[in-house]
Amino acid sequence: MPLSENRVIIACAGSGKTTRLVTEALASRDRRIAIVTYTNNNTREIGKRFGEQNSGIPKHVDVMTWFGFLLRECARPYQRSKYAEKRIESLLFVSQQSAHCVQESDTRRHYFANGELIYSDKIAKFVVECEKNSLKAVTARLGGIYTDLFIDEFQDLSGWDLEVIEMLLQSNIRVMLVGDPRQHIYSTSPSQKNRQYLGAKIVELAQRWEGSGLCSLEYLSATHRCSTAICEFSNALWPGMDAMASLQSGTADHDGVFLVAENAVANYIQHYRPQVLRYDKRAKTYGYEAVNFGLAKGLQFDRVLIVPTAPIKKYLQTGVLNHMMRTRERLHVAVTRARHSVAFVFDDHSPVVSNRWSP
Amino acid sequence: MHITRVYIEGFKRFTTFNLELNPSFNVIVGDNETGKTSVLEAIGLVLTGQYDGRLIQSAIDPYLFNAAIVADYFQKRQKGEHGNPPRILIEAYLQTDDNNSALVRLKGSNNSKNEDCPGLALTIEVESDHIETLRDYAADESNPTVLPVEFYKATWRSFAGQGVNLKSLPFRTVTIDTSLTRVYRGPNKYVSQRVNDVLTEQQQRELSLAYKKLRHGFLQEPGVTAINKDLEMRGNPATTKKLTVQMDMSSRSSWDSAITPHLDDLPFDCAGKGEQCRVQMRLAIAGAEQSRVLLIEEPENHLSHSNLNMFMDDIRQDCADRQVIITTHSAFVLNKLGVDNLRLISRTGQTADLTELTPETKNYFMKLPGYDTLRLILSKRSILVEGPSDELIVQRAYKDKHGKLPLADGVDVIAVGSLAFKRFLEIAVLLQSDVRVVTDNDGSVVELQAKYAGYMGGEHPNIKLCYDADVNCRTLEPQLLKANSRDTLNAILGKTYANDEALLKYMDGNKTDCALKMFETARAWVAPEYIVNAIE
């Protein structure tokens, strides 16, 4: 079997994956590249990097969001092969399964609100159907426009989106998927499809693709951002995954992971000026400005102070991962925002963090 | 890049209309009122999103819509029936080229034929918010039956279902205006636009910058500074703010509103029309990097014959690799570009073409562009004759039989010469037009039959060959003598020849004079039978 030109790159926090995407795009001026990202934030971030490295997005590169890509470049061009009644005007974002009582055979109501707004959890399914009905015209057209497709944050893809990825991997376009399964927070779809690959499990899917010759798998495990102690704490969250390694050489004053007693928080903040991170707005932040774990994605700080949720507290207390299956990715994101130090507001002893800060 | 097909719905004369196009030349021919101009307008509209020099959204007017469709809608509504609101759809199907990524972006199957190819679609339809407003408006008999276009919107999209804009398209469309009748304010915007098309982006930026510097320099002129000082000193009762005169620096590329092209130091507008047209053409075909579609309307209307000849030569030589769509009334234009490039539009909106013409016939008309091929193409029925004398005799015979001249019945008598008969017949076969050929037997029926083999045995019911089998009467004159007595002819011609030989000799020597007298005379005479056959 010939080695596939498609690549899946598992890149840890701070490994410079966005820089790499942008650098690689700039180095390939003879190709036509679409960079697809999941969040608007990330689209802007990529635009900003192109600004820094090239004074703007070059002609041979288009940057778009995943849903923009699905709507404009995949669903609409051949929508008539599946649905010819009306033009697909836009997307309707849903956080739960859409129209779940409607039979698949009722195309209009299964996929659309008002006959013209396609449900965000079904658009990928629609695209797969169009590709089938149009005898692969969707990927043929894409291949005529782009030689390369870079898909960032692929850990957030789920459900039928993964089928679209598989469809693209099988086409003549060179695909590069970049992401960090440990940072899976958002999900493109609440669909039941491919539920088994949600979150960190997406690595298993990537391994399956590699096994069937659809792509090769690479790991970027060295981080420029986080200190060794922070890497160690994070690695403990992910037994069995490739371990992050710090590229930091020097040490700063107050390097590492710490516990801070609730009554010492004010003092600690005054001393180190960390960014306070919280799960959501229900968390107690002692009157300080805080950023939600989810929104902190893509950002970096010298020091962070984390207000733990009950499951995180349970983990700190026992060191048993099972206590926080669903918050693990968010905790990972929070911890890996920091360059030098991570502190938890936590009064008890912990088997996973031995350092306690006291004024 | 070229357009393979245009599909039009509800625009001007067309309820539905489909036109296949050649990659290079397309000569659109049709009678008046068949919509030649509308076709060109529709193509310009779908390729540029503009109508009459304005974006279509701001140029929608009720007369763009097909009158019959609009009337039908109003009628239905006023009777309380339902019907789809009038709309306009124009689609341009483009040739597929998978190596041109800019073209592939326009690819998809969002078109009325569900065809997977690149293309553009322009729709003018009632806004969904206003469907019911329009419905009620049309039902109200007190309202004028003019479509309220304020409820309408235009959308311009690729076959991929995406909105498009002029800059993103991988080709340009240029309308060559040979009439030059538009009223321009200030410099010729149109020609400046053409110049702009030819310049590279870099050159455009340089020109724009140089112009900005020039305007900036204006303010530094001592005279201007003094005036501004003076204005400032005097103050203004209406405002406490400083009043000065400045150049308008706002528009980025406004050089094109102040700079005008010159030909030999003469402003473009002052050059002769023929020259202007040729320059427009040159500009339109310059810039080889971009593929272009040229739209030209009836060039014969505004050019002298010699200018037209040069203009057509330019087009033929320089545009062979562009798509040219030209409308015309002139057989000269058609023959010059090749009769096989004809796209005939009939009154019923049907189209026909001559792509299957033999290369010999195609070349024949190209080399002899004076032949009036269009008369044959456009007339309901034609009678082909050898020369002017035959024409006159046939005209008179027709009038005697039917009480009016053939043209009044839509029958065209065309003198083409016996050598060209077969060329014309080839066209008649392809267009299925009704043709009678009136020919001499020239002394050999066998040769005649050999010459027109394939046309005589009833293979083509629309074609009838009329000749007399009597080889002793080879041409028209002996045939006339055979059908009439010497006395009758002598009387008509005002002669007194004593024998047939002398009379025939005179007639042979003065063919046209004799025919004219026969045509004009008040006396009755009998037409030879083969001519009678042709005018039945």
CSV table of C-alpha atoms in Angstrom, one decimal, chain A residues 66-327:
chain,number,residue,atom,x,y,z
A,66,TRP,CA,-15.6,24.2,9.6
A,67,PHE,CA,-19.3,25.1,9.2
A,68,GLY,CA,-18.5,27.7,6.5
A,69,PHE,CA,-16.5,25.0,4.7
A,70,LEU,CA,-19.3,22.5,4.9
A,71,LEU,CA,-22.0,24.9,3.9
A,72,ARG,CA,-20.3,26.8,1.0
A,73,GLU,CA,-17.9,24.3,-0.4
A,74,CYS,CA,-19.6,20.9,0.3
A,75,ALA,CA,-23.3,21.1,0.8
A,76,ARG,CA,-24.5,23.9,-1.5
A,77,PRO,CA,-22.8,23.1,-4.8
A,78,TYR,CA,-24.5,19.7,-5.1
A,79,GLN,CA,-27.4,20.2,-2.7
A,80,ARG,CA,-29.8,19.4,-5.6
A,81,SER,CA,-28.6,15.8,-5.7
A,82,LYS,CA,-30.3,15.5,-2.3
A,83,TYR,CA,-32.6,18.4,-1.9
A,84,ALA,CA,-33.7,20.7,-4.7
A,85,GLU,CA,-36.7,22.4,-3.2
A,86,LYS,CA,-35.0,25.5,-1.9
A,87,ARG,CA,-31.5,26.9,-1.7
A,88,ILE,CA,-29.8,26.2,1.7
A,89,GLU,CA,-29.7,29.7,3.0
A,90,SER,CA,-27.8,29.1,6.2
A,91,LEU,CA,-27.1,26.9,9.2
A,92,LEU,CA,-29.2,26.5,12.3
A,93,PHE,CA,-27.0,25.8,15.3
A,94,VAL,CA,-28.4,23.2,17.6
A,95,SER,CA,-27.0,22.0,20.9
A,96,GLN,CA,-29.1,18.9,21.0
A,97,GLN,CA,-30.1,16.4,18.3
A,98,SER,CA,-32.3,18.1,15.8
A,99,ALA,CA,-35.7,16.9,14.6
A,100,HIS,CA,-35.1,13.5,16.3
A,101,CYS,CA,-38.7,12.4,15.6
A,102,VAL,CA,-38.5,13.0,11.9
A,103,GLN,CA,-37.7,10.0,9.6
A,104,GLU,CA,-34.6,10.2,7.4
A,105,SER,CA,-36.8,9.8,4.3
A,106,ASP,CA,-38.5,13.2,5.0
A,107,THR,CA,-35.4,15.1,3.8
A,108,ARG,CA,-37.0,18.5,4.2
A,109,ARG,CA,-37.8,18.1,7.8
A,110,HIS,CA,-35.0,15.8,8.8
A,111,TYR,CA,-32.3,18.1,7.7
A,112,PHE,CA,-33.9,21.6,7.6
A,113,ALA,CA,-35.7,24.1,9.7
A,114,ASN,CA,-38.1,26.1,7.6
A,115,GLY,CA,-36.9,24.2,4.5
A,116,GLU,CA,-33.8,26.4,4.1
A,117,LEU,CA,-31.8,26.3,7.4
A,118,ILE,CA,-29.8,23.2,7.7
A,119,TYR,CA,-29.3,21.8,11.2
A,120,SER,CA,-25.7,22.0,12.4
A,121,ASP,CA,-25.7,18.4,13.6
A,122,LYS,CA,-27.0,17.2,10.2
A,123,ILE,CA,-25.0,19.2,7.7
A,124,ALA,CA,-22.1,16.7,7.6
A,125,LYS,CA,-24.6,13.9,7.1
A,126,PHE,CA,-26.1,15.9,4.3
A,127,VAL,CA,-22.7,16.4,2.7
A,128,VAL,CA,-22.0,12.6,2.8
A,129,GLU,CA,-25.3,12.0,1.1
A,130,CYS,CA,-24.6,14.6,-1.6
A,131,GLU,CA,-21.2,13.0,-2.3
A,132,LYS,CA,-22.8,9.7,-2.7
A,133,ASN,CA,-25.7,11.0,-4.8
A,134,SER,CA,-23.6,13.1,-7.0
A,135,LEU,CA,-21.1,10.3,-7.6
A,136,LYS,CA,-18.3,12.0,-5.7
A,137,ALA,CA,-18.8,15.4,-7.4
A,138,VAL,CA,-18.3,17.2,-4.1
A,139,THR,CA,-14.7,16.0,-3.6
A,140,ALA,CA,-14.0,16.2,-7.3
A,141,ARG,CA,-14.9,19.9,-7.2
A,142,LEU,CA,-12.9,20.5,-4.0
A,143,GLY,CA,-10.0,18.8,-5.6
A,144,GLY,CA,-10.2,21.2,-8.5
A,145,ILE,CA,-10.1,24.2,-6.2
A,146,TYR,CA,-7.7,23.1,-3.5
A,147,THR,CA,-4.6,20.8,-3.4
A,148,ASP,CA,-4.4,20.8,0.3
A,149,LEU,CA,-6.8,21.0,3.2
A,150,PHE,CA,-5.5,21.8,6.7
A,151,ILE,CA,-8.0,21.2,9.4
A,152,ASP,CA,-7.2,22.6,12.8
A,153,GLU,CA,-8.7,21.6,16.2
A,154,PHE,CA,-9.8,18.3,14.7
A,155,GLN,CA,-10.4,16.9,18.2
A,156,ASP,CA,-13.6,19.0,18.3
A,157,LEU,CA,-15.1,17.2,15.2
A,158,SER,CA,-17.6,14.6,16.1
A,159,GLY,CA,-20.5,12.6,14.7
A,160,TRP,CA,-21.0,12.8,10.9
A,161,ASP,CA,-18.2,15.4,10.7
A,162,LEU,CA,-15.8,12.4,11.1
A,163,GLU,CA,-17.4,10.7,8.1
A,164,VAL,CA,-16.8,13.9,6.1
A,165,ILE,CA,-13.1,13.7,7.2
A,166,GLU,CA,-13.0,10.1,6.1
A,167,MET,CA,-14.5,11.1,2.7
A,168,LEU,CA,-11.8,13.8,2.3
A,169,LEU,CA,-9.0,11.4,3.3
A,170,GLN,CA,-10.2,9.1,0.5
A,171,SER,CA,-10.2,11.9,-2.1
A,172,ASN,CA,-7.3,13.2,-4.1
A,173,ILE,CA,-6.8,16.2,-1.8
A,174,ARG,CA,-3.9,16.2,0.6
A,175,VAL,CA,-5.4,16.5,4.1
A,176,MET,CA,-3.6,17.5,7.2
A,177,LEU,CA,-5.5,17.2,10.5
A,178,VAL,CA,-4.0,18.9,13.5
A,179,GLY,CA,-5.4,18.8,17.0
A,180,ASP,CA,-5.0,17.8,20.6
A,181,PRO,CA,-7.5,15.2,21.8
A,182,ARG,CA,-6.7,16.2,25.4
A,183,GLN,CA,-8.2,19.6,24.7
A,184,HIS,CA,-11.5,18.4,23.4
A,185,ILE,CA,-14.0,20.9,24.8
A,186,TYR,CA,-16.5,21.9,22.2
A,187,SER,CA,-18.1,19.4,19.9
A,188,THR,CA,-19.3,20.1,16.4
A,189,SER,CA,-22.3,17.9,16.9
A,190,PRO,CA,-24.4,16.2,19.6
A,191,SER,CA,-25.0,13.4,17.1
A,192,GLN,CA,-25.0,9.7,18.2
A,193,LYS,CA,-22.9,8.9,15.2
A,194,ASN,CA,-19.3,8.0,16.1
A,195,ARG,CA,-20.0,8.5,19.8
A,196,GLN,CA,-17.3,6.0,20.6
A,197,TYR,CA,-14.6,8.4,19.2
A,198,LEU,CA,-15.7,11.5,21.2
A,199,GLY,CA,-13.0,13.5,22.9
A,200,ALA,CA,-9.6,11.9,23.6
A,201,LYS,CA,-10.9,8.6,22.0
A,202,ILE,CA,-10.5,10.3,18.6
A,203,VAL,CA,-6.9,9.0,18.7
A,204,GLU,CA,-8.3,5.5,18.3
A,205,LEU,CA,-10.0,6.6,15.1
A,206,ALA,CA,-6.9,8.2,13.8
A,207,GLN,CA,-5.0,5.0,14.5
A,208,ARG,CA,-7.7,3.0,12.6
A,209,TRP,CA,-7.3,5.4,9.6
A,210,GLU,CA,-3.6,4.9,9.8
A,211,GLY,CA,-4.1,1.2,9.9
A,212,SER,CA,-6.1,1.3,6.7
A,213,GLY,CA,-3.6,3.4,4.9
A,214,LEU,CA,-5.6,6.6,4.9
A,215,CYS,CA,-3.1,8.7,6.8
A,216,SER,CA,0.1,8.7,8.8
A,217,LEU,CA,0.0,9.7,12.4
A,218,GLU,CA,2.6,12.1,14.0
A,219,TYR,CA,3.0,13.3,17.5
A,220,LEU,CA,4.2,16.7,18.6
A,221,SER,CA,4.9,16.2,22.2
A,222,ALA,CA,7.4,18.9,23.0
A,223,THR,CA,5.9,22.1,24.5
A,224,HIS,CA,7.5,25.5,24.4
A,225,ARG,CA,5.0,26.8,26.9
A,226,CYS,CA,4.7,24.7,30.0
A,227,SER,CA,7.3,24.0,32.6
A,228,THR,CA,8.4,20.4,33.4
A,229,ALA,CA,6.3,20.3,36.5
A,230,ILE,CA,3.2,21.4,34.7
A,231,CYS,CA,3.8,18.7,32.0
A,232,GLU,CA,4.2,16.1,34.6
A,233,PHE,CA,0.9,17.1,36.2
A,234,SER,CA,-0.9,17.0,32.8
A,235,ASN,CA,0.7,13.7,31.8
A,236,ALA,CA,-0.7,12.1,34.9
A,237,LEU,CA,-4.2,13.0,33.6
A,238,TRP,CA,-3.6,10.9,30.5
A,239,PRO,CA,-2.0,7.6,31.2
A,240,GLY,CA,-1.3,5.7,28.0
A,241,MET,CA,-1.1,8.9,25.8
A,242,ASP,CA,2.2,10.2,24.5
A,243,ALA,CA,3.7,12.3,27.3
A,244,MET,CA,4.3,16.0,26.9
A,245,ALA,CA,7.9,17.1,27.4
A,246,SER,CA,8.9,20.7,28.3
A,247,LEU,CA,11.3,22.6,26.2
A,248,GLN,CA,11.9,25.2,28.9
A,249,SER,CA,15.4,25.3,30.1
A,250,GLY,CA,15.7,28.0,32.6
A,251,THR,CA,13.6,28.1,35.8
A,252,ALA,CA,11.7,31.0,37.1
A,253,ASP,CA,11.0,31.8,40.7
A,254,HIS,CA,7.9,29.9,41.9
A,255,ASP,CA,7.9,27.2,39.2
A,256,GLY,CA,5.6,24.3,39.4
A,257,VAL,CA,2.2,23.1,40.6
A,258,PHE,CA,0.9,24.3,44.0
A,259,LEU,CA,-2.0,24.2,46.4
A,260,VAL,CA,-3.2,27.4,48.0
A,261,ALA,CA,-5.5,27.5,51.0
A,262,GLU,CA,-8.7,29.5,50.6
A,263,ASN,CA,-7.7,32.0,53.2
A,264,ALA,CA,-4.3,32.6,51.4
A,265,VAL,CA,-5.9,33.4,48.0
A,266,ALA,CA,-5.8,37.2,48.4
A,267,ASN,CA,-2.2,37.1,49.5
A,268,TYR,CA,-1.2,34.7,46.7
A,269,ILE,CA,-2.9,36.8,44.0
A,270,GLN,CA,-1.2,39.9,45.3
A,271,HIS,CA,2.1,38.2,45.2
A,272,TYR,CA,2.1,36.4,41.8
A,273,ARG,CA,-0.7,38.1,39.8
A,274,PRO,CA,-2.0,34.8,38.3
A,275,GLN,CA,-4.9,34.6,35.9
A,276,VAL,CA,-7.8,33.1,37.7
A,277,LEU,CA,-9.5,30.3,35.8
A,278,ARG,CA,-12.9,28.8,36.6
A,279,TYR,CA,-15.1,26.1,35.3
A,280,ASP,CA,-18.0,28.5,34.7
A,281,LYS,CA,-19.6,31.5,36.2
A,282,ARG,CA,-21.1,29.6,39.1
A,283,ALA,CA,-17.6,29.2,40.6
A,284,LYS,CA,-16.5,31.3,43.5
A,285,THR,CA,-13.7,33.6,42.4
A,286,TYR,CA,-13.1,35.7,45.5
A,287,GLY,CA,-14.0,38.9,43.7
A,288,TYR,CA,-11.2,38.5,41.0
A,289,GLU,CA,-11.7,38.6,37.2
A,290,ALA,CA,-11.8,35.0,35.9
A,291,VAL,CA,-11.8,33.2,32.6
A,292,ASN,CA,-13.8,30.1,32.0
A,293,PHE,CA,-11.7,27.0,31.2
A,294,GLY,CA,-13.4,26.6,27.8
A,295,LEU,CA,-12.8,30.2,26.7
A,296,ALA,CA,-9.1,30.0,27.9
A,297,LYS,CA,-8.4,27.6,25.0
A,298,GLY,CA,-5.7,29.1,22.8
A,299,LEU,CA,-4.6,31.7,25.4
A,300,GLN,CA,-1.5,31.6,27.5
A,301,PHE,CA,-0.4,33.1,30.8
A,302,ASP,CA,2.6,33.1,33.0
A,303,ARG,CA,0.7,31.8,36.0
A,304,VAL,CA,-2.8,30.6,36.6
A,305,LEU,CA,-4.9,30.0,39.7
A,306,ILE,CA,-7.5,27.4,39.2
A,307,VAL,CA,-10.8,27.3,41.2
A,308,PRO,CA,-11.5,23.6,41.2
A,309,THR,CA,-15.0,22.0,40.8
A,310,ALA,CA,-16.1,19.2,42.9
A,311,PRO,CA,-14.8,16.5,40.5
A,312,ILE,CA,-11.4,18.2,40.4
A,313,LYS,CA,-11.3,18.4,44.2
A,314,LYS,CA,-12.1,14.7,44.3
A,315,TYR,CA,-9.2,14.0,42.0
A,316,LEU,CA,-6.8,16.2,44.0
A,317,GLN,CA,-7.9,14.4,47.1
A,318,THR,CA,-7.7,10.9,45.9
A,319,GLY,CA,-5.6,10.9,42.7
A,320,VAL,CA,-8.3,8.7,41.1
A,321,LEU,CA,-9.0,9.9,37.5
A,322,ASN,CA,-12.5,8.2,37.3
A,323,HIS,CA,-13.9,11.0,39.5
A,324,MET,CA,-13.7,13.5,36.7
A,325,MET,CA,-14.2,11.8,33.4
A,326,ARG,CA,-16.1,14.7,31.9
A,327,THR,CA,-14.0,17.5,33.3
